[in-house]
Short mmCIF file of C-alpha atoms and ligand atoms in Angstrom, two decimals:
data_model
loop_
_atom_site.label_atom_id
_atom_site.label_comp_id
_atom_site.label_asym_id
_atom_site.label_seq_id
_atom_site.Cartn_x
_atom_site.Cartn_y
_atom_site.Cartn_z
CA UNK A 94 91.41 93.95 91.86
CA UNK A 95 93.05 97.26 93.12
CA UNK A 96 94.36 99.75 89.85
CA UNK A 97 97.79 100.69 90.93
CA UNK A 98 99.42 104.21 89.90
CA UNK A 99 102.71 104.98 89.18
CA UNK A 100 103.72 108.82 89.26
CA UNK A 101 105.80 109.39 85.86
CA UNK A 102 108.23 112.67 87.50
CA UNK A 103 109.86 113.41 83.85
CA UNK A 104 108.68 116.55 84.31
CA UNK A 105 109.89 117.98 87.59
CA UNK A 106 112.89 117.38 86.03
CA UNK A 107 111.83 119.00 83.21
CA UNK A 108 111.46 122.29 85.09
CA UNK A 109 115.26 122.18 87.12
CA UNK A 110 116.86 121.25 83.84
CA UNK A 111 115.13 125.07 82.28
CA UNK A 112 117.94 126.55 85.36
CA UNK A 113 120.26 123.88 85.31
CA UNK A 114 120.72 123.52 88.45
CA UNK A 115 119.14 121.29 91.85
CA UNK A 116 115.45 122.55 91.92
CA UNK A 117 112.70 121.26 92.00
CA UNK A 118 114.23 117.24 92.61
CA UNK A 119 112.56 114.03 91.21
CA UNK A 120 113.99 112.36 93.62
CA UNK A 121 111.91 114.19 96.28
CA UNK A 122 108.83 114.34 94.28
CA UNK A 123 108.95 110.74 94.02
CA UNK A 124 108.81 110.29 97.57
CA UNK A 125 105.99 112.83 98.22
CA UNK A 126 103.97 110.48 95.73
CA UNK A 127 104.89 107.00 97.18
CA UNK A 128 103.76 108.90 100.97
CA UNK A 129 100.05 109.58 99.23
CA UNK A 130 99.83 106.54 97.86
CA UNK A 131 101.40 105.83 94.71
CA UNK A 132 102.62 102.28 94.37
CA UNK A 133 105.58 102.87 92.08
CA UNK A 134 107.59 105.89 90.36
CA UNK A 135 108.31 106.40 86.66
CA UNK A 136 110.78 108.15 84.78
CA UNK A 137 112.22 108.00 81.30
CA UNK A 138 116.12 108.27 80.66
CA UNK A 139 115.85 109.68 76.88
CA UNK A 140 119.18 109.53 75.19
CA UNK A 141 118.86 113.08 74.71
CA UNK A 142 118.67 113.40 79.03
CA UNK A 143 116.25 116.53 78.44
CA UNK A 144 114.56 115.99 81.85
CA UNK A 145 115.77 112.97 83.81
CA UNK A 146 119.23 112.35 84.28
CA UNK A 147 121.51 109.66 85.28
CA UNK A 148 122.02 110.50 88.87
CA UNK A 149 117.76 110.81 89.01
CA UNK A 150 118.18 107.01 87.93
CA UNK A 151 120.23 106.41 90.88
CA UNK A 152 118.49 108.57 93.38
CA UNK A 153 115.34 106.86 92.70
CA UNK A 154 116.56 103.47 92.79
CA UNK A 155 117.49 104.06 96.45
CA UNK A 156 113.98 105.27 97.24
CA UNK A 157 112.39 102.62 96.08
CA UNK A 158 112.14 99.22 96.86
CA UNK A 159 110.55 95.91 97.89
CA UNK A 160 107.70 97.48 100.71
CA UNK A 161 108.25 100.76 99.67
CA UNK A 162 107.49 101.54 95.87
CA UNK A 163 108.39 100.09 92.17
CA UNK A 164 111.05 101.52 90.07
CA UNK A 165 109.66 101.56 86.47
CA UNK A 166 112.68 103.07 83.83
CA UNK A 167 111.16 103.76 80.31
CA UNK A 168 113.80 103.19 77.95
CA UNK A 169 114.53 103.16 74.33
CA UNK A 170 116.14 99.74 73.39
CA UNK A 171 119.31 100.59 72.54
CA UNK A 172 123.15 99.17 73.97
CA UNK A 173 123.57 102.16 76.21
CA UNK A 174 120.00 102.32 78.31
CA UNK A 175 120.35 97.86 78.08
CA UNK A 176 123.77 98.51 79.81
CA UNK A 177 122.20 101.55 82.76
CA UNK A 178 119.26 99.13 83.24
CA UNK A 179 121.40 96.27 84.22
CA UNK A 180 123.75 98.11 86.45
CA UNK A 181 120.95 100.05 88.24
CA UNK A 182 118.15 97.09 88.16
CA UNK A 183 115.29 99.18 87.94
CA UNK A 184 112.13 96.58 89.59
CA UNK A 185 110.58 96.87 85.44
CA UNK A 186 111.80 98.42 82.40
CA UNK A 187 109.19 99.51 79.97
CA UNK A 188 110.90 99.86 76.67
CA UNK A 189 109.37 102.59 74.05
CA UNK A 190 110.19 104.10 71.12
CA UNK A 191 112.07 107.40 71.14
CA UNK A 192 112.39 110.10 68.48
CA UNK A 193 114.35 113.16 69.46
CA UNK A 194 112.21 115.84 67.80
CA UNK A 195 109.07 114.31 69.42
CA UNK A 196 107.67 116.52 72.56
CA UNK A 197 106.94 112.94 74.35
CA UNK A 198 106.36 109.50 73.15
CA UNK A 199 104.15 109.79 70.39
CA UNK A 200 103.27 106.25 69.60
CA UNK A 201 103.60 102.55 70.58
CA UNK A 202 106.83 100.30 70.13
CA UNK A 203 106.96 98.66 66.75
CA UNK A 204 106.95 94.70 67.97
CA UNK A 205 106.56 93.46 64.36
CA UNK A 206 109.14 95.00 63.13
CA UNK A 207 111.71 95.03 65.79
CA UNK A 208 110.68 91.47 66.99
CA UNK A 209 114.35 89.85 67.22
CA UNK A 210 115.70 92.72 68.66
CA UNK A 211 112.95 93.41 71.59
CA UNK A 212 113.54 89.28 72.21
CA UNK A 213 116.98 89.92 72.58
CA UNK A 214 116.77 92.90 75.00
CA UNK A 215 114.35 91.46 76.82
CA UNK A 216 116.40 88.17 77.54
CA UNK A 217 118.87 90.05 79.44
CA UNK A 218 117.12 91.76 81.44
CA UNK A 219 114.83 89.06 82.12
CA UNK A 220 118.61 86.99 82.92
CA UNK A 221 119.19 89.38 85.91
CA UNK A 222 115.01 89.41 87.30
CA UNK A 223 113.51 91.94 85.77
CA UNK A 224 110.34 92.27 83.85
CA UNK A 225 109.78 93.80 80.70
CA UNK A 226 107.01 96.12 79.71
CA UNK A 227 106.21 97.14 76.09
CA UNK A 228 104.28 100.49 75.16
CA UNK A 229 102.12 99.39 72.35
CA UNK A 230 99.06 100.30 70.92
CA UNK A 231 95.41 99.66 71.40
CA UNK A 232 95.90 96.50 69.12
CA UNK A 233 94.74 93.20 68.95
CA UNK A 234 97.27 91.91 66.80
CA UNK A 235 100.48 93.16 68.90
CA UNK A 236 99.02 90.46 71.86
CA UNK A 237 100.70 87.23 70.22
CA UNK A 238 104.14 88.95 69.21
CA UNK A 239 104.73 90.36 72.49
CA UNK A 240 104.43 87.54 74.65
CA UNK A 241 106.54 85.83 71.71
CA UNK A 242 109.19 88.49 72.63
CA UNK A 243 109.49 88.17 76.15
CA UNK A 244 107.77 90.68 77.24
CA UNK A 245 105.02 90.09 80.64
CA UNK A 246 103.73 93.45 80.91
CA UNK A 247 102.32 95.59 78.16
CA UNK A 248 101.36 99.28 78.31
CA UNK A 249 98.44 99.91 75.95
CA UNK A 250 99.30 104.22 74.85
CA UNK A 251 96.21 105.95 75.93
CA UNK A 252 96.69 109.07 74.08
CA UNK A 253 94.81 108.89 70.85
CA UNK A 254 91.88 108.18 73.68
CA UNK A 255 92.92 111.51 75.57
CA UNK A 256 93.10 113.54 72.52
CA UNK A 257 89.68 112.00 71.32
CA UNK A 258 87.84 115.17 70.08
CA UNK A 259 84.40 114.26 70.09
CA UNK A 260 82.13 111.62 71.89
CA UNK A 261 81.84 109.25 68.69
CA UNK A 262 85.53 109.36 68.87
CA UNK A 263 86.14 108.45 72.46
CA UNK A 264 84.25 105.46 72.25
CA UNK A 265 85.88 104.79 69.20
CA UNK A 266 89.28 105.04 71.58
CA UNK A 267 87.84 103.21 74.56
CA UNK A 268 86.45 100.06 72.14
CA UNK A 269 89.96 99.76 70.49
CA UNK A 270 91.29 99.74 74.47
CA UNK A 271 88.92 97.52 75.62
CA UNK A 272 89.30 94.94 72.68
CA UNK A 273 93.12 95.24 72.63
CA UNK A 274 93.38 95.22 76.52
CA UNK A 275 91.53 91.75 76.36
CA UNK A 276 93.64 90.41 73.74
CA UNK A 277 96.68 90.84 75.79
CA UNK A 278 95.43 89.13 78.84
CA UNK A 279 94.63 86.11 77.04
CA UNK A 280 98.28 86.40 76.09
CA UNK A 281 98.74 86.36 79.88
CA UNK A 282 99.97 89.47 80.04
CA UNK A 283 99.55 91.95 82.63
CA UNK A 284 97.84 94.64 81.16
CA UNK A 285 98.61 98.13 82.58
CA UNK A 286 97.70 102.16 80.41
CA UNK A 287 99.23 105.10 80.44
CA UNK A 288 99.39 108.78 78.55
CA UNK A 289 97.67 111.91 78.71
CA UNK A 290 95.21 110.23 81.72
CA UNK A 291 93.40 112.67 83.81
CA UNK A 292 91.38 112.82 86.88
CA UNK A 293 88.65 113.32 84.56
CA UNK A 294 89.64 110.77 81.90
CA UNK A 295 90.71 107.76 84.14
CA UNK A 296 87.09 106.79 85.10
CA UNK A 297 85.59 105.90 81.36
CA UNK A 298 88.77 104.22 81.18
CA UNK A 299 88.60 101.83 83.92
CA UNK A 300 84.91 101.05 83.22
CA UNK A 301 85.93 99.51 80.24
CA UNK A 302 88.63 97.47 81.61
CA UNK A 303 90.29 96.48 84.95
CA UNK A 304 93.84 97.64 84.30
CA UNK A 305 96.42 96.71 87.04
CA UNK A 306 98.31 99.90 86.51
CA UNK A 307 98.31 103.36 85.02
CA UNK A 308 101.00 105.33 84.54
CA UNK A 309 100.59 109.30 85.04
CA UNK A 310 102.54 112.22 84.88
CA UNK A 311 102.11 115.06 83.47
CA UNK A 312 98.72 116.23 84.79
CA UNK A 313 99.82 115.56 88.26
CA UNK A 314 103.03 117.47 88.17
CA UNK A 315 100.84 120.32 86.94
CA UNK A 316 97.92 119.80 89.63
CA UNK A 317 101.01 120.16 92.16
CA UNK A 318 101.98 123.61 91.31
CA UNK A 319 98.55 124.29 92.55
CA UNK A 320 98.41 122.00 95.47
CA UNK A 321 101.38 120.04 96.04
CA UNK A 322 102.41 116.87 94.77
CA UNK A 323 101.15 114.51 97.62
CA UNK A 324 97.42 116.29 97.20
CA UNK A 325 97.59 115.63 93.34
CA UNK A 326 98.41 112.15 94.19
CA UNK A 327 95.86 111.54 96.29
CA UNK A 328 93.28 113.15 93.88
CA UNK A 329 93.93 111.04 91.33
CA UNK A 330 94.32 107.98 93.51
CA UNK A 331 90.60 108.89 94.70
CA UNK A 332 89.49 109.22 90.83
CA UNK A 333 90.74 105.95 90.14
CA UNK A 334 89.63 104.59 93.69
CA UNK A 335 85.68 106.16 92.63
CA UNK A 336 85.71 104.60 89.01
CA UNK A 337 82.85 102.32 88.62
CA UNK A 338 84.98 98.62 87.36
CA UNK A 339 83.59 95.93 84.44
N1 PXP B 1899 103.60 106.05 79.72
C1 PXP B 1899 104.57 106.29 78.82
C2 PXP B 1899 105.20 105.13 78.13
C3 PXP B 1899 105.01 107.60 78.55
O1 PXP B 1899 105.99 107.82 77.68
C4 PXP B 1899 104.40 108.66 79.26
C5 PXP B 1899 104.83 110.06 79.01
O2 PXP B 1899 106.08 110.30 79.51
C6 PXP B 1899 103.39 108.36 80.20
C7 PXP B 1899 102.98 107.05 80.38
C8 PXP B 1899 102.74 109.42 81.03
O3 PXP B 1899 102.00 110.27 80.21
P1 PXP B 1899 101.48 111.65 80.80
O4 PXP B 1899 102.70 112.45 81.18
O5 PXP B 1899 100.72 112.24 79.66
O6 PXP B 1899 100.63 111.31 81.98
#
């Protein structure tokens, strides 16, 4: 099975929104990506709109499309980004948790806790076809509540495995993947990763487990300052392409 990659663009917009004004456009780095390769374009609306804004939503939603890419909207779960998903019917919506003083999202959605209300978000978007994703962490236990609320997809949060200091502690990071990752396919759950994944990073990664999907952003709006975005996409496409599968 092929590992898909969707091109999170947050931060292109993070850059125009330091001037304020038109440059440089999500909308146009998306479609660089999906021309290398990428099968799908990400972007969070934050309720704050620090990077991507409404009209990015709708820009995007135009590019993409059945044959030509998948619209994936990160979104808090809250009345205002339920009501934008259902009037722009992104192809997913991958709900995560949001803190405004956090520099990005710093840990996985809280399924225990916010159970009912995850089941009742997801319900209406599932009522008008479209699948939810939750961004959880490496954790066994989250498998059996999230396919309890609805969700189809989960995102396992990669981060604590990019930060991973040491070798002891990256295979501490990849096991707790690897175990969780498992756990949620039994669930039947499609079982996609994402955070602070590298060309360097993604390979370990995917020889622990066959994920579907990652989702990666930052490092390749970065690489494209260097070399342009359709070269970092087809880097990283070539990383995950090379890595050596379980
Ligand atoms: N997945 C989720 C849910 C995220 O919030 C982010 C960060 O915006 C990413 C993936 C991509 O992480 P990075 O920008 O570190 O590649």
């Amino acid at each position: 099975m092929t590992c898909e990659l969707s091109v999170n663009v947050d931060h292109v917009a993070t850059v125009r929104q330091a001037r304020g004004g038109n440059e440089p456009d999500p909308v146009r780095a998306g479609a660089l990506a999906l021309q290398a390769g990428a099968a799908g374009i990400t972007v969070h609306l934050r309720e704050d709109r620090r990077h991507i804004q409404d009209r990015d939503v709708h820009g995007l939603r135009a590019l993409c499309g059945p044959g030509r890419g998948e619209l994936n909207l990160e979104m808090a779960l809250t009345e205002e980004m339920i009501a934008i998903a259902l009037a722009i019917k992104p192809d997913r919506v991958t709900l995560v948790p949001e803190r405004r003083e956090e520099l990005t999202t710093e840990g996985g959605l809280d399924v225990a806790l916010h159970a009912k209300a995850i089941e009742a978000g997801a319900a209406r978007l599932r009522a008008v076809d479209i699948p939810v994703s939750l961004f959880l962490d490496p954790e066994e236990a989250l498998a059996a509540p999230t396919r309890a609320a609805g969700a189809t997809i989960v995102e396992i949060h990669t981060g604590a495995y990019a930060n991973a200091g040491d070798p002891a502690a990256v295979e501490r990071e990849l096991d707790r993947i690897g175990r969780a990752a498992v756990a949620f396919e039994r669930e039947g759950l499609r079982v996609h990763a994402g955070h602070g994944l590298t060309v360097t990073n993604v390979g370990p990664l995917l020889q622990r487990y066959a994920f579907t999907e990652l989702s990666i952003g930052h490092t390749l709006v970065s690489r494209s300052i260097e070399v342009g975005m359709e070269a970092a996409v087809r880097e990283m496409i070539a990383a995950i392409g090379a890595a050596r599968r379980p």
